[in-house]
PDB file of C-alpha atoms in Angstrom:
ATOM      1  CA  GLU U   1     -34.691  -6.975  43.300  1.00  0.00           C
ATOM      2  CA  ARG U   2     -30.885  -7.199  43.273  1.00  0.00           C
ATOM      3  CA  LEU U   3     -31.129  -9.486  46.449  1.00  0.00           C
ATOM      4  CA  ALA U   4     -33.354 -11.823  44.715  1.00  0.00           C
ATOM      5  CA  HIS U   5     -31.371 -11.889  41.464  1.00  0.00           C
ATOM      6  CA  PRO U   6     -27.648 -11.221  42.342  1.00  0.00           C
ATOM      7  CA  GLU U   7     -26.711 -12.417  38.935  1.00  0.00           C
ATOM      8  CA  SER U   8     -27.996 -10.652  35.812  1.00  0.00           C
ATOM      9  CA  ASP U   9     -31.739 -11.068  35.956  1.00  0.00           C
ATOM     10  CA  LEU U  10     -33.281 -12.391  32.739  1.00  0.00           C
ATOM     11  CA  GLY U  11     -36.920 -12.038  33.740  1.00  0.00           C
ATOM     12  CA  ASP U  12     -39.179 -13.866  31.397  1.00  0.00           C
ATOM     13  CA  LEU U  13     -36.317 -15.249  29.645  1.00  0.00           C
ATOM     14  CA  GLU U  14     -34.964 -17.206  32.793  1.00  0.00           C
ATOM     15  CA  ASP U  15     -36.796 -20.471  32.001  1.00  0.00           C
ATOM     16  CA  ALA U  16     -35.675 -20.363  28.275  1.00  0.00           C
ATOM     17  CA  TYR U  17     -31.950 -19.669  29.348  1.00  0.00           C
ATOM     18  CA  ARG U  18     -31.869 -22.455  31.857  1.00  0.00           C
ATOM     19  CA  GLN U  19     -33.573 -24.851  29.598  1.00  0.00           C
ATOM     20  CA  SER U  20     -31.022 -24.078  26.658  1.00  0.00           C
ATOM     21  CA  THR U  21     -28.322 -24.698  29.062  1.00  0.00           C
ATOM     22  CA  LEU U  22     -29.607 -27.795  30.695  1.00  0.00           C
ATOM     23  CA  GLN U  23     -27.707 -30.477  28.743  1.00  0.00           C
ATOM     24  CA  SER U  24     -24.437 -28.573  28.818  1.00  0.00           C
ATOM     25  CA  ASP U  25     -24.819 -27.901  32.568  1.00  0.00           C
ATOM     26  CA  ALA U  26     -25.598 -31.656  33.148  1.00  0.00           C
ATOM     27  CA  ASN U  27     -22.447 -32.530  31.172  1.00  0.00           C
ATOM     28  CA  GLN U  28     -20.380 -30.152  32.995  1.00  0.00           C
ATOM     29  CA  ILE U  29     -21.621 -31.495  36.386  1.00  0.00           C
ATOM     30  CA  THR U  30     -21.000 -35.107  35.129  1.00  0.00           C
ATOM     31  CA  SER U  31     -17.573 -34.286  34.398  1.00  0.00           C
ATOM     32  CA  LEU U  32     -16.916 -32.873  37.655  1.00  0.00           C
ATOM     33  CA  VAL U  33     -18.457 -35.723  39.474  1.00  0.00           C
ATOM     34  CA  TYR U  34     -16.146 -38.177  37.696  1.00  0.00           C
ATOM     35  CA  ILE U  35     -13.011 -36.045  38.809  1.00  0.00           C
ATOM     36  CA  TYR U  36     -14.609 -35.972  42.359  1.00  0.00           C
ATOM     37  CA  ILE U  37     -14.943 -39.867  42.429  1.00  0.00           C
ATOM     38  CA  ALA U  38     -11.348 -40.176  41.361  1.00  0.00           C
ATOM     39  CA  ALA U  39     -10.289 -37.945  44.199  1.00  0.00           C
ATOM     40  CA  ILE U  40     -12.204 -39.906  46.593  1.00  0.00           C
ATOM     41  CA  LEU U  41     -10.554 -43.130  45.636  1.00  0.00           C
ATOM     42  CA  VAL U  42      -7.161 -41.426  46.054  1.00  0.00           C
ATOM     43  CA  TYR U  43      -8.239 -40.454  49.448  1.00  0.00           C
ATOM     44  CA  ILE U  44      -9.255 -44.081  50.407  1.00  0.00           C
ATOM     45  CA  VAL U  45      -5.694 -45.005  49.639  1.00  0.00           C
ATOM     46  CA  ASN U  46      -4.377 -42.169  51.718  1.00  0.00           C
ATOM     47  CA  ASP U  47      -6.783 -43.183  54.521  1.00  0.00           C
ATOM     48  CA  TYR U  48      -5.289 -46.664  54.627  1.00  0.00           C
ATOM     49  CA  GLN U  49      -1.739 -45.200  54.774  1.00  0.00           C
ATOM     50  CA  LEU U  50      -2.844 -43.170  57.811  1.00  0.00           C
ATOM     51  CA  PHE U  51      -4.993 -45.591  59.825  1.00  0.00           C
ATOM     52  CA  GLY U  52      -4.260 -49.048  58.250  1.00  0.00           C
ATOM     53  CA  ILE U  53      -7.036 -51.748  58.658  1.00  0.00           C
ATOM     54  CA  SER U  54      -8.885 -50.262  61.592  1.00  0.00           C
ATOM     55  CA  THR U  55     -12.267 -49.181  62.704  1.00  0.00           C
ATOM     56  CA  ALA U  56     -11.527 -45.616  61.699  1.00  0.00           C
ATOM     57  CA  PHE U  57     -10.438 -46.660  58.318  1.00  0.00           C
ATOM     58  CA  LEU U  58     -13.599 -48.766  57.804  1.00  0.00           C
ATOM     59  CA  VAL U  59     -15.727 -45.830  58.801  1.00  0.00           C
ATOM     60  CA  LEU U  60     -14.090 -43.565  56.565  1.00  0.00           C
ATOM     61  CA  VAL U  61     -14.267 -45.915  53.702  1.00  0.00           C
ATOM     62  CA  LEU U  62     -18.090 -46.300  54.476  1.00  0.00           C
ATOM     63  CA  ALA U  63     -18.347 -42.563  54.288  1.00  0.00           C
ATOM     64  CA  ARG U  64     -16.489 -42.322  51.108  1.00  0.00           C
ATOM     65  CA  VAL U  65     -18.457 -45.179  49.468  1.00  0.00           C
ATOM     66  CA  MET U  66     -21.671 -43.283  50.411  1.00  0.00           C
ATOM     67  CA  LEU U  67     -20.142 -40.309  48.581  1.00  0.00           C
ATOM     68  CA  VAL U  68     -19.291 -42.325  45.486  1.00  0.00           C
ATOM     69  CA  SER U  69     -22.711 -43.941  45.501  1.00  0.00           C
ATOM     70  CA  GLY U  70     -24.425 -40.671  45.687  1.00  0.00           C
ATOM     71  CA  ALA U  71     -22.180 -39.282  42.965  1.00  0.00           C
ATOM     72  CA  LEU U  72     -23.104 -42.125  40.741  1.00  0.00           C
ATOM     73  CA  LEU U  73     -26.809 -41.744  41.315  1.00  0.00           C
ATOM     74  CA  LEU U  74     -26.420 -38.036  40.543  1.00  0.00           C
ATOM     75  CA  ILE U  75     -24.914 -38.898  37.237  1.00  0.00           C
ATOM     76  CA  TYR U  76     -27.710 -41.285  36.530  1.00  0.00           C
ATOM     77  CA  ALA U  77     -30.360 -38.775  37.327  1.00  0.00           C
ATOM     78  CA  LEU U  78     -28.627 -36.086  35.173  1.00  0.00           C
ATOM     79  CA  ASN U  79     -28.879 -38.156  32.160  1.00  0.00           C
ATOM     80  CA  HIS U  80     -32.652 -38.448  32.580  1.00  0.00           C
ATOM     81  CA  ILE U  81     -33.610 -35.016  33.845  1.00  0.00           C
ATOM     82  CA  THR U  82     -35.545 -32.715  31.512  1.00  0.00           C
ATOM     83  CA  PHE U  83     -36.410 -29.655  33.601  1.00  0.00           C
ATOM     84  CA  TYR U  84     -33.694 -27.310  35.134  1.00  0.00           C
ATOM     85  CA  LYS U  85     -35.526 -26.879  38.473  1.00  0.00           C
ATOM     86  CA  VAL U  86     -35.271 -30.504  39.079  1.00  0.00           C
ATOM     87  CA  MET U  87     -31.598 -30.598  38.329  1.00  0.00           C
ATOM     88  CA  ASP U  88     -31.085 -27.524  40.605  1.00  0.00           C
ATOM     89  CA  ARG U  89     -32.896 -29.148  43.581  1.00  0.00           C
ATOM     90  CA  LEU U  90     -31.183 -32.430  43.074  1.00  0.00           C
ATOM     91  CA  ILE U  91     -27.710 -30.915  43.017  1.00  0.00           C
ATOM     92  CA  LEU U  92     -28.537 -28.885  46.084  1.00  0.00           C
ATOM     93  CA  MET U  93     -29.767 -32.045  47.974  1.00  0.00           C
ATOM     94  CA  THR U  94     -26.664 -34.012  46.850  1.00  0.00           C
ATOM     95  CA  ALA U  95     -24.131 -31.154  47.710  1.00  0.00           C
ATOM     96  CA  LEU U  96     -25.735 -30.768  51.183  1.00  0.00           C
ATOM     97  CA  ILE U  97     -25.426 -34.457  51.768  1.00  0.00           C
ATOM     98  CA  ALA U  98     -21.920 -34.582  50.603  1.00  0.00           C
ATOM     99  CA  VAL U  99     -21.091 -31.548  52.670  1.00  0.00           C
ATOM    100  CA  CYS U 100     -22.195 -33.278  55.836  1.00  0.00           C
ATOM    101  CA  LEU U 101     -20.200 -36.480  55.056  1.00  0.00           C
ATOM    102  CA  HIS U 102     -17.262 -34.422  54.160  1.00  0.00           C
ATOM    103  CA  LEU U 103     -17.475 -32.481  57.514  1.00  0.00           C
ATOM    104  CA  TYR U 104     -17.386 -35.878  59.232  1.00  0.00           C
ATOM    105  CA  ILE U 105     -14.379 -36.989  57.236  1.00  0.00           C
ATOM    106  CA  ILE U 106     -12.627 -33.776  58.225  1.00  0.00           C
ATOM    107  CA  PHE U 107     -13.398 -34.393  61.778  1.00  0.00           C
ATOM    108  CA  SER U 108     -12.089 -37.936  61.624  1.00  0.00           C
ATOM    109  CA  ARG U 109      -8.918 -37.243  59.609  1.00  0.00           C
ATOM    110  CA  PRO U 110      -5.734 -35.335  60.310  1.00  0.00           C
ATOM    111  CA  ALA U 111      -6.189 -31.630  59.309  1.00  0.00           C
ATOM    112  CA  SER U 112      -5.938 -31.024  55.547  1.00  0.00           C
ATOM    113  CA  LEU U 113      -3.963 -28.127  53.919  1.00  0.00           C
ATOM    114  CA  ALA U 114      -5.858 -24.813  53.820  1.00  0.00           C
ATOM    115  CA  TYR U 115      -5.825 -24.507  49.925  1.00  0.00           C
ATOM    116  CA  ILE U 116      -7.810 -27.676  49.723  1.00  0.00           C
ATOM    117  CA  ASP U 117     -10.612 -26.083  51.509  1.00  0.00           C
ATOM    118  CA  LEU U 118     -10.110 -22.996  49.363  1.00  0.00           C
ATOM    119  CA  LEU U 119     -10.472 -25.201  46.224  1.00  0.00           C
ATOM    120  CA  VAL U 120     -13.644 -27.040  47.530  1.00  0.00           C
ATOM    121  CA  VAL U 121     -15.338 -23.625  48.236  1.00  0.00           C
ATOM    122  CA  LEU U 122     -14.399 -22.096  44.837  1.00  0.00           C
ATOM    123  CA  GLY U 123     -15.345 -25.261  43.082  1.00  0.00           C
ATOM    124  CA  MET U 124     -18.910 -24.880  44.672  1.00  0.00           C
ATOM    125  CA  TYR U 125     -19.276 -21.416  43.405  1.00  0.00           C
ATOM    126  CA  LEU U 126     -17.691 -21.528  39.943  1.00  0.00           C
ATOM    127  CA  ILE U 127     -18.302 -24.981  38.664  1.00  0.00           C
ATOM    128  CA  VAL U 128     -21.708 -25.824  39.716  1.00  0.00           C
ATOM    129  CA  PRO U 129     -23.944 -24.148  37.215  1.00  0.00           C
ATOM    130  CA  ASN U 130     -27.225 -23.936  39.185  1.00  0.00           C
ATOM    131  CA  GLN U 131     -28.968 -21.069  40.930  1.00  0.00           C
ATOM    132  CA  PHE U 132     -26.889 -18.557  43.002  1.00  0.00           C
ATOM    133  CA  TYR U 133     -28.416 -19.360  46.225  1.00  0.00           C
ATOM    134  CA  TYR U 134     -28.154 -23.038  45.602  1.00  0.00           C
ATOM    135  CA  ARG U 135     -24.377 -22.667  45.300  1.00  0.00           C
ATOM    136  CA  LEU U 136     -24.101 -20.298  48.178  1.00  0.00           C
ATOM    137  CA  ILE U 137     -25.844 -22.437  50.863  1.00  0.00           C
ATOM    138  CA  PRO U 138     -23.609 -25.563  50.454  1.00  0.00           C
ATOM    139  CA  ALA U 139     -20.458 -23.307  50.323  1.00  0.00           C
ATOM    140  CA  LEU U 140     -21.390 -21.464  53.508  1.00  0.00           C
ATOM    141  CA  LEU U 141     -22.495 -24.717  55.184  1.00  0.00           C
ATOM    142  CA  PHE U 142     -19.187 -26.172  54.496  1.00  0.00           C
ATOM    143  CA  SER U 143     -17.214 -23.268  55.553  1.00  0.00           C
ATOM    144  CA  ALA U 144     -19.068 -22.808  58.859  1.00  0.00           C
ATOM    145  CA  GLY U 145     -19.042 -26.562  59.700  1.00  0.00           C
ATOM    146  CA  ASP U 146     -15.267 -26.582  58.959  1.00  0.00           C
ATOM    147  CA  ILE U 147     -14.561 -23.674  61.274  1.00  0.00           C
ATOM    148  CA  VAL U 148     -16.660 -25.076  64.034  1.00  0.00           C
ATOM    149  CA  ILE U 149     -14.876 -28.344  63.901  1.00  0.00           C
ATOM    150  CA  PHE U 150     -11.407 -26.675  64.019  1.00  0.00           C
ATOM    151  CA  LEU U 151     -12.368 -24.256  66.626  1.00  0.00           C
ATOM    152  CA  LEU U 152     -14.622 -26.160  69.029  1.00  0.00           C
ATOM    153  CA  ILE U 153     -14.060 -29.833  68.462  1.00  0.00           C
ATOM    154  CA  ARG U 154     -10.578 -30.454  67.112  1.00  0.00           C
ATOM    155  CA  THR U 155      -7.976 -29.853  69.909  1.00  0.00           C
ATOM    156  CA  ASP U 156      -5.065 -31.018  68.096  1.00  0.00           C
ATOM    157  CA  ILE U 157      -4.844 -28.061  65.582  1.00  0.00           C
ATOM    158  CA  ASN U 158      -2.705 -25.126  66.479  1.00  0.00           C
ATOM    159  CA  PRO U 159      -4.043 -21.553  66.174  1.00  0.00           C
ATOM    160  CA  THR U 160      -1.803 -20.722  63.207  1.00  0.00           C
ATOM    161  CA  SER U 161      -3.486 -23.567  61.219  1.00  0.00           C
ATOM    162  CA  ILE U 162      -6.954 -22.658  62.372  1.00  0.00           C
ATOM    163  CA  PHE U 163      -6.252 -18.996  61.403  1.00  0.00           C
ATOM    164  CA  ALA U 164      -4.900 -20.157  57.935  1.00  0.00           C
ATOM    165  CA  ILE U 165      -7.946 -22.451  57.225  1.00  0.00           C
ATOM    166  CA  GLY U 166     -10.382 -19.689  58.461  1.00  0.00           C
ATOM    167  CA  GLY U 167      -8.601 -17.158  56.231  1.00  0.00           C
ATOM    168  CA  ALA U 168      -8.709 -19.447  53.274  1.00  0.00           C
ATOM    169  CA  LEU U 169     -12.429 -20.078  53.634  1.00  0.00           C
ATOM    170  CA  LEU U 170     -13.135 -16.331  53.932  1.00  0.00           C
ATOM    171  CA  VAL U 171     -11.153 -15.590  50.959  1.00  0.00           C
ATOM    172  CA  GLY U 172     -12.699 -18.522  49.097  1.00  0.00           C
ATOM    173  CA  ASN U 173     -16.245 -17.437  49.806  1.00  0.00           C
ATOM    174  CA  ILE U 174     -15.565 -13.749  48.848  1.00  0.00           C
ATOM    175  CA  LEU U 175     -13.784 -14.602  45.631  1.00  0.00           C
ATOM    176  CA  GLY U 176     -16.285 -17.254  44.902  1.00  0.00           C
ATOM    177  CA  ILE U 177     -19.243 -15.013  45.289  1.00  0.00           C
ATOM    178  CA  ALA U 178     -17.791 -12.195  43.314  1.00  0.00           C
ATOM    179  CA  SER U 179     -16.452 -14.479  40.544  1.00  0.00           C
ATOM    180  CA  SER U 180     -19.510 -16.675  40.278  1.00  0.00           C
ATOM    181  CA  ILE U 181     -21.859 -13.558  40.029  1.00  0.00           C
ATOM    182  CA  ARG U 182     -19.547 -12.062  37.315  1.00  0.00           C
ATOM    183  CA  LEU U 183     -19.134 -15.346  35.315  1.00  0.00           C
ATOM    184  CA  PHE U 184     -22.779 -16.436  35.367  1.00  0.00           C
ATOM    185  CA  SER U 185     -23.993 -12.873  34.660  1.00  0.00           C
ATOM    186  CA  TYR U 186     -21.610 -12.900  31.544  1.00  0.00           C
ATOM    187  CA  ARG U 187     -23.339 -16.090  30.513  1.00  0.00           C
ATOM    188  CA  ARG U 188     -26.825 -14.713  30.934  1.00  0.00           C
ATOM    189  CA  ASN U 189     -25.894 -11.424  29.266  1.00  0.00           C
ATOM    190  CA  GLN U 190     -24.575 -13.436  26.364  1.00  0.00           C
ATOM    191  CA  PHE U 191     -28.051 -15.367  26.246  1.00  0.00           C
ATOM    192  CA  ARG U 192     -29.989 -12.082  26.201  1.00  0.00           C
ATOM    193  CA  ALA U 193     -27.769 -10.657  23.530  1.00  0.00           C
ATOM    194  CA  GLN U 194     -28.247 -13.733  21.471  1.00  0.00           C
ATOM    195  CA  HIS U 195     -32.066 -13.584  22.187  1.00  0.00           C
ATOM    196  CA  GLU U 196     -32.395 -10.086  21.056  1.00  0.00           C
ATOM    197  CA  ASN U 197     -30.274 -10.755  18.058  1.00  0.00           C
ATOM    198  CA  ASP U 198     -32.543 -13.663  17.030  1.00  0.00           C
ATOM    199  CA  LEU U 199     -35.589 -11.453  17.532  1.00  0.00           C
ATOM    200  CA  ALA U 200     -34.074  -8.914  15.351  1.00  0.00           C
ATOM    201  CA  LEU U 201     -33.387 -11.348  12.624  1.00  0.00           C
ATOM    202  CA  GLN U 202     -36.919 -12.680  12.879  1.00  0.00           C
ATOM    203  CA  GLU U 203     -38.148  -9.113  12.651  1.00  0.00           C
ATOM    204  CA  ILE U 204     -35.921  -8.626   9.532  1.00  0.00           C
ATOM    205  CA  GLU U 205     -37.187 -11.919   7.948  1.00  0.00           C
ATOM    206  CA  ARG U 206     -40.743 -10.783   8.755  1.00  0.00           C
ATOM    207  CA  LEU U 207     -40.310  -7.260   7.175  1.00  0.00           C
ATOM    208  CA  ALA U 208     -38.549  -8.789   4.104  1.00  0.00           C
ATOM    209  CA  ALA U 209     -41.478 -11.324   3.662  1.00  0.00           C
ATOM    210  CA  LEU U 210     -43.935  -8.408   4.050  1.00  0.00           C
ATOM    211  CA  LEU U 211     -41.861  -6.421   1.491  1.00  0.00           C
ATOM    212  CA  ARG U 212     -41.990  -9.363  -0.925  1.00  0.00           C
ATOM    213  CA  GLU U 213     -45.712  -9.687  -0.407  1.00  0.00           C
ATOM    214  CA  VAL U 214     -46.172  -5.914  -1.100  1.00  0.00           C
ATOM    215  CA  ASN U 215     -43.985  -6.114  -4.289  1.00  0.00           C
ATOM    216  CA  GLN U 216     -46.075  -9.055  -5.281  1.00  0.00           C
ATOM    217  CA  LEU U 217     -49.374  -7.183  -4.910  1.00  0.00           C
ATOM    218  CA  LEU U 218     -47.856  -4.083  -6.716  1.00  0.00           C
ATOM    219  CA  GLU U 219     -46.785  -6.310  -9.497  1.00  0.00           C
ATOM    220  CA  GLU U 220     -50.316  -7.885  -9.708  1.00  0.00           C
ATOM    221  CA  LYS U 221     -51.738  -4.399  -9.827  1.00  0.00           C
ATOM    222  CA  VAL U 222     -49.440  -3.205 -12.410  1.00  0.00           C
ATOM    223  CA  ARG U 223     -50.392  -6.420 -14.549  1.00  0.00           C
ATOM    224  CA  GLU U 224     -54.161  -5.702 -13.892  1.00  0.00           C
ATOM    225  CA  ARG U 225     -53.774  -2.114 -14.711  1.00  0.00           C
ATOM    226  CA  THR U 226     -51.692  -2.851 -17.867  1.00  0.00           C
ATOM    227  CA  ALA U 227     -54.376  -5.288 -19.025  1.00  0.00           C
ATOM    228  CA  GLU U 228     -57.161  -2.712 -18.361  1.00  0.00           C
ATOM    229  CA  LEU U 229     -55.222  -0.125 -20.437  1.00  0.00           C
ATOM    230  CA  ALA U 230     -54.701  -2.441 -23.110  1.00  0.00           C
ATOM    231  CA  ALA U 231     -58.376  -3.364 -23.156  1.00  0.00           C
ATOM    232  CA  SER U 232     -59.100   0.440 -23.034  1.00  0.00           C
ATOM    233  CA  ASN U 233     -56.897   1.082 -26.031  1.00  0.00           C
ATOM    234  CA  VAL U 234     -58.574  -1.692 -27.988  1.00  0.00           C
ATOM    235  CA  ALA U 235     -62.048  -0.264 -27.186  1.00  0.00           C
ATOM    236  CA  LEU U 236     -60.837   3.178 -28.177  1.00  0.00           C
ATOM    237  CA  ALA U 237     -59.402   1.970 -31.417  1.00  0.00           C
ATOM    238  CA  LYS U 238     -62.646   0.204 -32.251  1.00  0.00           C
ATOM    239  CA  ALA U 239     -64.736   3.166 -31.398  1.00  0.00           C
ATOM    240  CA  ASN U 240     -62.321   5.430 -33.518  1.00  0.00           C
ATOM    241  CA  GLN U 241     -62.717   2.876 -36.248  1.00  0.00           C
ATOM    242  CA  GLN U 242     -66.470   3.139 -35.998  1.00  0.00           C
ATOM    243  CA  LEU U 243     -66.388   6.942 -36.064  1.00  0.00           C
ATOM    244  CA  LEU U 244     -64.292   6.842 -39.155  1.00  0.00           C
ATOM    245  CA  GLU U 245     -66.787   4.467 -40.813  1.00  0.00           C
ATOM    246  CA  LEU U 246     -69.693   6.623 -39.817  1.00  0.00           C
ATOM    247  CA  ASP U 247     -67.943   9.720 -41.270  1.00  0.00           C
ATOM    248  CA  ARG U 248     -67.352   7.834 -44.359  1.00  0.00           C
ATOM    249  CA  LEU U 249     -70.934   6.790 -44.704  1.00  0.00           C
ATOM    250  CA  LYS U 250     -72.071  10.425 -43.926  1.00  0.00           C
ATOM    251  CA  SER U 251     -69.850  11.749 -46.800  1.00  0.00           C
ATOM    252  CA  SER U 252     -71.286   9.037 -49.065  1.00  0.00           C
ATOM    253  CA  PHE U 253     -74.833   9.861 -48.141  1.00  0.00           C
ATOM    254  CA  LEU U 254     -74.181  13.648 -48.740  1.00  0.00           C
ATOM    255  CA  GLY U 255     -72.654  12.982 -52.057  1.00  0.00           C
ATOM    256  CA  VAL U 256     -75.645  10.979 -53.062  1.00  0.00           C
ATOM    257  CA  ILE U 257     -78.091  13.550 -52.227  1.00  0.00           C
ATOM    258  CA  THR U 258     -76.016  16.376 -53.881  1.00  0.00           C
TER     259      THR U 258
END
């Protein structure tokens, strides 16, 4: 069960939790994508500085244009999605395509600094708010592809740089997995606590309404009983009056006879 739900398992509340955070998650992804697009544009300028107007530059520009196009399509889709599972799968598909294009870019450009790979991996784990395994798969694919490129394909990278990049990716995945489980479990526990609080408030309101209903019934019973007692008192008074009248007539009759 823990393997299936490495984060805090909400059980039957899962759908309600994900739907309740759908809009905020979509907004978070949208903000991230805009930052991502800005970074891509900066890298296009850097590609030009490295390669000038050349075939390599044009191929890299094409790859980055594809990334920007996919990012814009993702933003458009996020503004129209109404179900969290659709969003999760769309983000996963987009992330996998982006990872493949980024691996090609890594293969085509001079080696980047290790901390950039670390930030990419951490971003996949901590910023993308979909299911855990949907975050894990792109991060591991990026890390594995990065290592394969530097170990087996790129011959211009010295062992020290390869070791630094591999270490950064390993640290990034370990920190990302641990931190994302902790972060999103906290969010889930907050939702569970809020849900339980809402249920408690609803139960209190139900009991209060029931108490008001019982009080109302008691008040009606008291009014009815009071009315019955009043009617009984009137009947008793009338009967007593009749008895007094009979007693008076009896005394008058006896007086006449005597």
